[in-house]
Short mmCIF file of C-alpha atoms in Angstrom, two decimals:
data_model
loop_
_atom_site.label_atom_id
_atom_site.label_comp_id
_atom_site.label_asym_id
_atom_site.label_seq_id
_atom_site.Cartn_x
_atom_site.Cartn_y
_atom_site.Cartn_z
CA GLU A 86 112.11 203.87 66.83
CA THR A 87 108.84 201.88 67.43
CA GLY A 88 105.95 201.04 65.48
CA VAL A 89 105.75 202.21 61.88
CA THR A 90 107.88 205.06 60.59
CA GLN A 91 107.68 207.12 57.30
CA THR A 92 109.95 209.17 55.72
CA PRO A 93 110.03 212.20 54.55
CA ARG A 94 106.85 213.59 56.44
CA HIS A 95 106.34 216.07 53.85
CA LEU A 96 107.30 216.13 50.14
CA VAL A 97 106.79 218.80 47.46
CA MET A 98 107.68 217.82 43.88
CA GLY A 99 107.40 218.86 40.42
CA MET A 100 105.65 216.80 37.70
CA THR A 101 109.05 215.80 36.31
CA ASN A 102 110.81 214.84 39.44
CA LYS A 103 111.78 211.39 40.71
CA LYS A 104 111.43 210.81 44.51
CA SER A 105 110.99 207.95 46.78
CA LEU A 106 108.82 207.38 50.07
CA LYS A 107 110.31 205.20 52.71
CA CYS A 108 108.52 203.03 55.15
CA GLU A 109 110.01 201.07 58.07
CA GLN A 110 108.22 198.70 60.57
CA HIS A 111 109.77 197.69 63.87
CA LEU A 112 106.94 195.16 64.83
CA GLY A 113 108.16 191.95 63.34
CA HIS A 114 105.31 191.92 60.76
CA ASN A 115 105.07 189.91 57.56
CA ALA A 116 102.85 192.02 55.59
CA MET A 117 103.11 195.76 54.51
CA TYR A 118 100.65 198.06 52.77
CA TRP A 119 100.55 201.43 50.86
CA TYR A 120 97.40 203.53 51.10
CA LYS A 121 96.52 206.72 49.65
CA GLN A 122 94.40 209.25 51.53
CA SER A 123 92.72 212.05 49.78
CA ALA A 124 90.21 214.60 51.46
CA LYS A 125 86.83 213.28 51.78
CA LYS A 126 87.41 210.06 50.10
CA PRO A 127 88.02 206.65 51.64
CA LEU A 128 91.55 205.28 52.22
CA GLU A 129 92.35 203.72 48.93
CA LEU A 130 94.56 200.73 49.17
CA MET A 131 97.35 200.68 46.82
CA PHE A 132 99.74 197.83 47.27
CA VAL A 133 99.93 194.71 49.47
CA TYR A 134 103.22 192.89 50.11
CA ASN A 135 103.20 189.55 52.24
CA PHE A 136 106.58 188.07 52.99
CA LYS A 137 108.12 190.52 50.54
CA GLU A 138 106.06 189.17 47.70
CA GLN A 139 103.54 191.76 46.09
CA THR A 140 99.98 190.16 46.48
CA GLU A 141 97.85 193.01 45.50
CA ASN A 142 98.07 195.92 43.02
CA ASN A 143 94.80 197.67 43.13
CA SER A 144 95.01 199.21 39.62
CA VAL A 145 97.66 201.75 40.61
CA PRO A 146 99.26 203.83 37.68
CA SER A 147 102.67 202.73 36.75
CA ARG A 148 104.13 206.07 37.85
CA PHE A 149 103.94 204.66 41.25
CA SER A 150 106.41 201.80 41.85
CA PRO A 151 106.65 199.86 44.94
CA GLU A 152 109.57 198.03 46.18
CA CYS A 153 109.82 195.72 49.25
CA PRO A 154 113.47 194.62 49.75
CA ASN A 155 112.58 192.81 53.13
CA SER A 156 109.81 192.44 55.48
CA SER A 157 110.71 195.63 57.56
CA HIS A 158 111.03 197.87 54.57
CA LEU A 159 108.79 199.26 51.92
CA PHE A 160 109.41 201.93 49.29
CA LEU A 161 107.25 203.91 46.85
CA HIS A 162 108.85 205.30 43.92
CA LEU A 163 107.45 208.16 42.48
CA HIS A 164 108.06 209.64 38.91
CA THR A 165 106.12 211.83 36.39
CA LEU A 166 103.35 212.26 38.78
CA GLN A 167 100.14 214.47 38.31
CA PRO A 168 98.86 217.32 40.48
CA GLU A 169 95.83 214.86 41.37
CA ASP A 170 98.38 212.48 42.99
CA SER A 171 98.71 215.09 45.84
CA ALA A 172 97.52 213.25 48.94
CA LEU A 173 98.71 211.73 52.20
CA TYR A 174 100.34 208.33 51.46
CA LEU A 175 100.13 205.90 54.42
CA CYS A 176 102.06 202.89 55.09
CA ALA A 177 100.93 200.14 57.41
CA SER A 178 101.93 196.65 58.47
CA SER A 179 100.39 193.50 59.98
CA GLN A 180 101.42 190.31 61.34
CA GLY A 181 99.41 188.42 58.57
CA ARG A 182 97.02 189.75 56.01
CA GLY A 183 93.11 190.05 56.47
CA GLU A 184 91.78 190.32 60.07
CA ASP A 185 95.19 191.04 61.58
CA GLU A 186 95.21 194.51 62.97
CA GLN A 187 97.11 197.02 60.69
CA PHE A 188 99.45 199.47 62.25
CA PHE A 189 99.75 202.59 60.36
CA GLY A 190 102.60 205.13 60.06
CA PRO A 191 102.05 208.76 60.30
CA GLY A 192 101.94 209.22 56.51
CA THR A 193 103.90 211.31 53.88
CA ARG A 194 102.01 214.71 52.72
CA LEU A 195 102.79 214.76 49.04
CA THR A 196 102.27 217.79 46.98
CA VAL A 197 102.85 217.63 43.31
CA LEU A 198 103.11 220.95 41.48
CA GLN B 215 79.70 195.74 46.03
CA GLN B 216 82.99 196.54 47.29
CA GLN B 217 81.91 199.91 48.78
CA VAL B 218 81.33 200.86 52.52
CA LYS B 219 79.13 203.83 52.87
CA GLN B 220 79.72 206.09 55.97
CA SER B 221 77.83 208.80 57.38
CA PRO B 222 77.64 211.48 58.40
CA GLN B 223 80.64 213.19 56.95
CA SER B 224 81.09 215.47 60.11
CA LEU B 225 79.61 215.47 63.53
CA ILE B 226 79.68 218.01 66.36
CA VAL B 227 78.51 216.56 69.82
CA GLN B 228 78.55 218.48 73.28
CA LYS B 229 80.80 216.86 75.89
CA GLY B 230 78.90 214.05 77.70
CA GLY B 231 76.67 213.45 74.72
CA ILE B 232 76.53 210.30 72.58
CA SER B 233 78.26 210.19 69.17
CA ILE B 234 76.82 207.86 66.58
CA ILE B 235 78.46 207.02 63.25
CA ASN B 236 76.55 204.76 60.68
CA CYS B 237 78.10 202.47 58.07
CA ALA B 238 76.42 200.30 55.38
CA TYR B 239 77.69 197.61 53.08
CA GLU B 240 76.49 195.41 50.22
CA ASN B 241 78.84 192.60 49.99
CA THR B 242 77.66 189.55 52.21
CA ALA B 243 81.20 188.21 52.00
CA PHE B 244 82.60 190.75 54.38
CA ASP B 245 83.19 189.00 57.77
CA TYR B 246 85.20 191.46 59.77
CA PHE B 247 84.38 195.18 60.56
CA PRO B 248 86.82 197.24 62.27
CA TRP B 249 86.72 200.89 63.32
CA TYR B 250 89.90 203.04 63.12
CA GLN B 251 90.53 206.40 64.81
CA GLN B 252 92.75 209.00 63.22
CA PHE B 253 94.14 212.14 65.12
CA PRO B 254 95.57 214.97 62.95
CA GLY B 255 98.95 214.26 61.90
CA LYS B 256 98.85 210.58 62.84
CA GLY B 257 98.07 207.48 61.13
CA PRO B 258 94.70 205.54 61.68
CA ALA B 259 94.76 203.14 64.73
CA LEU B 260 92.35 200.45 65.48
CA LEU B 261 89.73 201.29 68.07
CA ILE B 262 87.33 198.26 68.19
CA ALA B 263 86.15 195.63 65.73
CA ILE B 264 83.30 193.09 65.52
CA ARG B 265 82.48 190.11 63.51
CA PRO B 266 79.05 189.45 62.16
CA ASP B 267 78.09 186.49 64.39
CA VAL B 268 77.46 188.98 67.36
CA SER B 269 75.21 192.10 67.52
CA GLU B 270 77.19 194.11 69.69
CA MET B 271 80.84 194.74 70.82
CA LYS B 272 81.78 197.01 73.75
CA GLU B 273 85.00 198.55 74.77
CA GLY B 274 84.64 201.11 77.48
CA ARG B 275 82.86 203.97 76.06
CA PHE B 276 82.92 202.59 72.65
CA THR B 277 80.33 200.14 71.27
CA ILE B 278 79.81 198.63 67.83
CA SER B 279 76.06 197.70 66.99
CA PHE B 280 75.85 195.24 64.11
CA ASN B 281 72.63 194.56 62.08
CA LYS B 282 73.56 191.59 59.82
CA SER B 283 69.91 191.40 57.90
CA ALA B 284 70.37 195.10 57.12
CA LYS B 285 74.01 195.11 56.44
CA GLN B 286 74.49 197.91 58.61
CA PHE B 287 76.75 198.75 61.61
CA SER B 288 77.36 201.82 63.82
CA LEU B 289 79.69 203.12 66.32
CA HIS B 290 78.39 204.63 69.52
CA ILE B 291 80.62 206.70 71.59
CA MET B 292 79.14 207.32 75.17
CA ASP B 293 79.92 210.16 77.31
CA SER B 294 81.97 211.68 74.38
CA GLN B 295 84.99 213.71 75.53
CA PRO B 296 86.93 216.63 73.91
CA GLY B 297 89.84 214.03 73.54
CA ASP B 298 87.66 212.10 71.32
CA SER B 299 87.77 214.65 68.51
CA ALA B 300 89.20 212.76 65.66
CA THR B 301 88.30 211.26 62.15
CA TYR B 302 86.82 207.89 62.41
CA PHE B 303 86.77 205.19 59.75
CA CYS B 304 84.74 202.14 59.46
CA ALA B 305 86.00 199.20 57.44
CA ALA B 306 85.19 195.80 56.16
CA ASP B 307 87.34 192.88 55.29
CA SER B 308 87.12 191.20 51.91
CA SER B 309 89.57 188.73 50.55
CA TYR B 310 92.14 189.75 52.93
CA LYS B 311 91.98 193.51 52.30
CA LEU B 312 90.26 196.28 54.24
CA ILE B 313 87.80 198.44 52.27
CA PHE B 314 87.40 201.70 54.26
CA GLY B 315 84.57 204.16 54.66
CA SER B 316 85.12 207.89 53.68
CA GLY B 317 85.40 209.03 57.30
CA THR B 318 83.53 211.05 59.83
CA ARG B 319 85.22 214.06 61.35
CA LEU B 320 83.81 214.23 65.06
CA LEU B 321 84.30 217.37 67.10
CA VAL B 322 83.20 217.28 70.88
CA ARG B 323 82.77 220.67 72.23
CA PRO B 324 83.65 221.28 75.97
#
């Protein structure tokens, strides 16, 4: 595996389900990000982790819970989601923060019924 | 002040033509402006970037023009090819995080 991988690629869940999205980067980077991509809207930064420490929470509802056990793995735990949370969730990584190029995974297409 | 406004939302260009996508910002603290390209089923990938101390950055057929006084920057794709059909996002760096525009879906007709 190379680059940034995300699993699953597609997920359909009910509003009462609990699920987790997984991201893994094979680039030796120190920073990892979760973004939400909705149709016709800008990519919305959700969380930033730098050296496993959360450095940014962009006012994300508590039904989204991130976890970064090490610099290579990032999870997004989901519970009690709403239909409006349906979107493409993208993970990215970079060597550092700021101007370092961000490398994106292919995303998880989430549908909340 | 944190927004980056991008236009047009969609663009159709004939093969060989010039594609132009525009972005505008308000926050003068932004100091790094990348463009990302996204193909269907893939995540965005960095295409080209510019800092405000230069007015133009060119890489192959892709050029960023930057107007600091107007707080605007644009992406020009020369000799557009069908393989350039993708969604393009401009972005601006603020306090170690990227603020993205809403995206432009480009279709280059053969």
